[in-house]
Amino acid sequence: MKEINSAEFEKEVLQGGKVILDFFSTECPPCEALASKFEDLAGLYGNDIKFLKMYRQGNRELAEKLAVKSSPTLLFFDNGKEVADRLSGGVKKSEIVSRLDSMLTDNRIREIRSQIKPSVSEYDVLILGAGPGGLTAGLYLCQSKINTVLIDISLPGGHVSTTHEVSNYPGFIDPQPGYLLSHNMSEQTKLCGTVYKVAVDITSVDLVKKEVVIDEFETVKAKKIIIATGTSPNPTGAPGEKELKGRGISYCATCDAKYYNDKDVVVIGGGNSAVEESEYITRFARSLTMVHQFDKLTANKQAQEKAFRNPKIRILFDTEPRSFARSGDKIVTEVENVKTHDSKTLESDGVFIFIGFKPNLGMIKDKLELDQWGYIKTNEDMLTSIQGVYAVGDVISKKYRQITTAVADGTIAAMAIAKELD
Ligand SMILES: Cc1cc2nc3c(=O)[nH]c(=O)nc-3n(C[C@H](O)[C@H](O)[C@H](O)COP(=O)(O)OP(=O)(O)OC[C@H]3O[C@@H](n4cnc5c(N)ncnc54)[C@H](O)[C@@H]3O)c2cc1C
């Protein structure tokens, strides 16, 4: 593995055979998350593929020429030509491996795989999920000098990192950009000394043995586990939704509203998230049609009044989506009135879906006691039905899901665990 500069690009990359090039920056959490994966893979693939790094800010002109717009960005070259899709942001090891493998023969891939040595690491506490609940638990445990690891399938921050503005987190007079609040939470926990393993694939979870395998070959063991995996948006399940996800159908206004400047948008839902996010979307969109299954909005009164006052928003009550399809640049949403059964089609530039959430339990749900909606039952110490396994935040059975309630749960679980480990 070697760091190069733009003067060496021609020789090292364009005439360098098979190359992976990492454009990195300083003060860049996703770059830090990538660094150890890059180093591990250099150890495995280094005889076949050259692993190079380039400091993006110090080689700005070349980065711009190559249209590298964010850090980290990974580029794959063979004989001077880019040969695989670029990777950026929270890059997973498996994503890099699949691109490196595509540059080698099957035999060589088998030989490399046979050299992989599984690793095992041990901690006092393993936290699954680095949203506000997991980060707060990590902070309290770390400040109690308890050896803690935080594992996340994505980058740290959870839902807050994609929330446009947070105006109800105590201690801040002005609304805080969600990404900044979550970044500060994450840095505070990391600086304390909590170990981060983020943007990883979870291969298996054994709650009884307290073992989690990540990226196929890395076993992480602990005395206690905290599940803080939050929730994911519910899909409508209507035909066409899966196919158009990320290609005209979105579940995140902060991430995607900016692409709909002066465009027409459809929003499915009528609860708090739908109404609040619609307000935000209309900063960009020309018109917004809200499709809501009941005859009244279910958002709080203040949010409802704002929506009714907004001239860009019209609401179709008693209406549900039946299918989504693409027609040229447009998304065609077929909707049905649930009372009259009349159908019609809505043509828009994009569709946002905000119809509630489901707990992220994936491979762990069958082993825990859950409530009727599939959320984890806990006692007042956040202990689940399995000894030594705690759960906090949106993933647990409770009435109110907010940042403040998630951080409170994280605090309680950490203090209970600290007392037990004492
Ligand atoms: C659009 C929107 C706006 C909101 N606005 C506000 C607001 O203004 N104020 C407020 O107080 N609350 C708000 N909330 C609610 C708030 O964001 C949540 O209550 C809070 O983020 C819950 O924190 P958490 O740690 O439980 O879960 P999350 O924030 O969901 O974090 C869970 C983490 O777990 C990770 N994960 C998922 N599955 C796995 C797995 N199998 N293994 C490992 N990691 C995993 C995820 O990648 C994520 O990082 C909003 C929510 C949304 C969706």
Coordinates of C-alpha atoms and ligand atoms in Angstrom, one line a residue, residues 128-134 151-155 157-160 163 165-168 202 228-231 273 277 357 360 392-395 401-404 406, ligand 1:
L128 CA -25.4 -3.3 17.6
G129 CA -26.5 0.0 16.0
A130 CA -24.9 3.5 16.2
G131 CA -27.9 5.8 16.3
P132 CA -28.6 8.1 19.3
G133 CA -29.5 5.1 21.5
G134 CA -26.3 3.1 20.7
I151 CA -21.0 -2.2 15.3
D152 CA -23.2 -0.7 12.5
I153 CA -24.1 -1.8 9.0
S154 CA -24.0 1.8 8.0
L155 CA -22.1 4.9 9.1
G157 CA -25.8 8.5 13.3
G158 CA -28.9 6.6 12.6
H159 CA -32.1 8.5 11.5
V160 CA -30.8 11.8 12.8
T163 CA -33.1 14.4 9.4
E165 CA -33.4 19.8 11.2
V166 CA -33.8 18.9 14.8
S167 CA -35.5 21.6 16.9
N168 CA -36.4 19.7 20.0
I202 CA -23.4 -8.7 9.8
A228 CA -29.9 -0.5 19.2
T229 CA -30.8 -1.2 15.6
G230 CA -33.7 1.3 15.3
T231 CA -36.4 1.1 12.6
S273 CA -43.4 12.2 9.4
E277 CA -41.4 16.1 5.5
F357 CA -41.6 2.1 10.5
N360 CA -34.7 -3.6 12.4
V392 CA -32.6 0.5 23.6
G393 CA -34.2 3.2 21.3
D394 CA -36.8 2.9 18.6
V395 CA -36.4 -0.9 18.3
R401 CA -39.9 7.2 19.7
Q402 CA -37.7 10.3 19.8
I403 CA -34.0 11.1 20.0
T404 CA -34.5 12.1 23.7
A406 CA -33.5 6.8 22.6
Ligands
LIG1 C1 -37.7 11.7 9.1 C2 -37.5 11.6 10.6 C3 -37.4 12.8 11.3 C4 -37.3 12.7 12.7 N1 -37.2 13.9 13.4 C5 -37.1 13.9 14.8 C6 -36.9 15.1 15.5 O1 -37.0 16.2 15.0 N2 -36.8 15.0 16.9 C7 -36.7 13.8 17.5 O2 -36.5 13.7 18.7 N3 -36.8 12.6 16.8 C8 -37.0 12.6 15.5 N4 -37.1 11.5 14.8 C9 -37.0 10.2 15.5 C10 -35.5 9.8 15.9 O3 -34.7 10.0 14.7 C11 -35.4 8.4 16.4 O4 -36.3 8.3 17.5 C12 -34.0 8.1 16.8 O5 -33.1 8.3 15.8 C13 -33.9 6.7 17.3 O6 -32.6 6.3 17.6 P1 -32.1 4.8 17.6 O7 -30.7 4.9 18.1 O8 -33.0 4.0 18.4 O9 -32.2 4.3 16.2 P2 -31.8 4.9 14.7 O10 -31.6 6.3 14.7 O11 -32.7 4.3 13.8 O12 -30.3 4.1 14.5 C14 -30.2 2.7 14.4 C15 -28.9 2.4 13.9 O13 -28.8 1.0 13.8 C16 -28.2 0.6 12.6 N5 -28.6 -0.8 12.2 C17 -29.7 -1.2 11.7 N6 -29.7 -2.6 11.6 C18 -28.6 -3.0 12.1 C19 -28.0 -4.3 12.3 N7 -28.6 -5.4 11.9 N8 -26.8 -4.4 12.9 C20 -26.1 -3.3 13.2 N9 -26.6 -2.0 13.1 C21 -27.8 -1.9 12.5 C22 -28.6 1.6 11.6 O14 -27.7 1.7 10.5 C23 -28.6 2.9 12.4 O15 -27.3 3.5 12.4 C24 -37.2 11.5 13.4 C25 -37.2 10.3 12.6 C26 -37.4 10.4 11.2 C27 -37.4 9.1 10.5

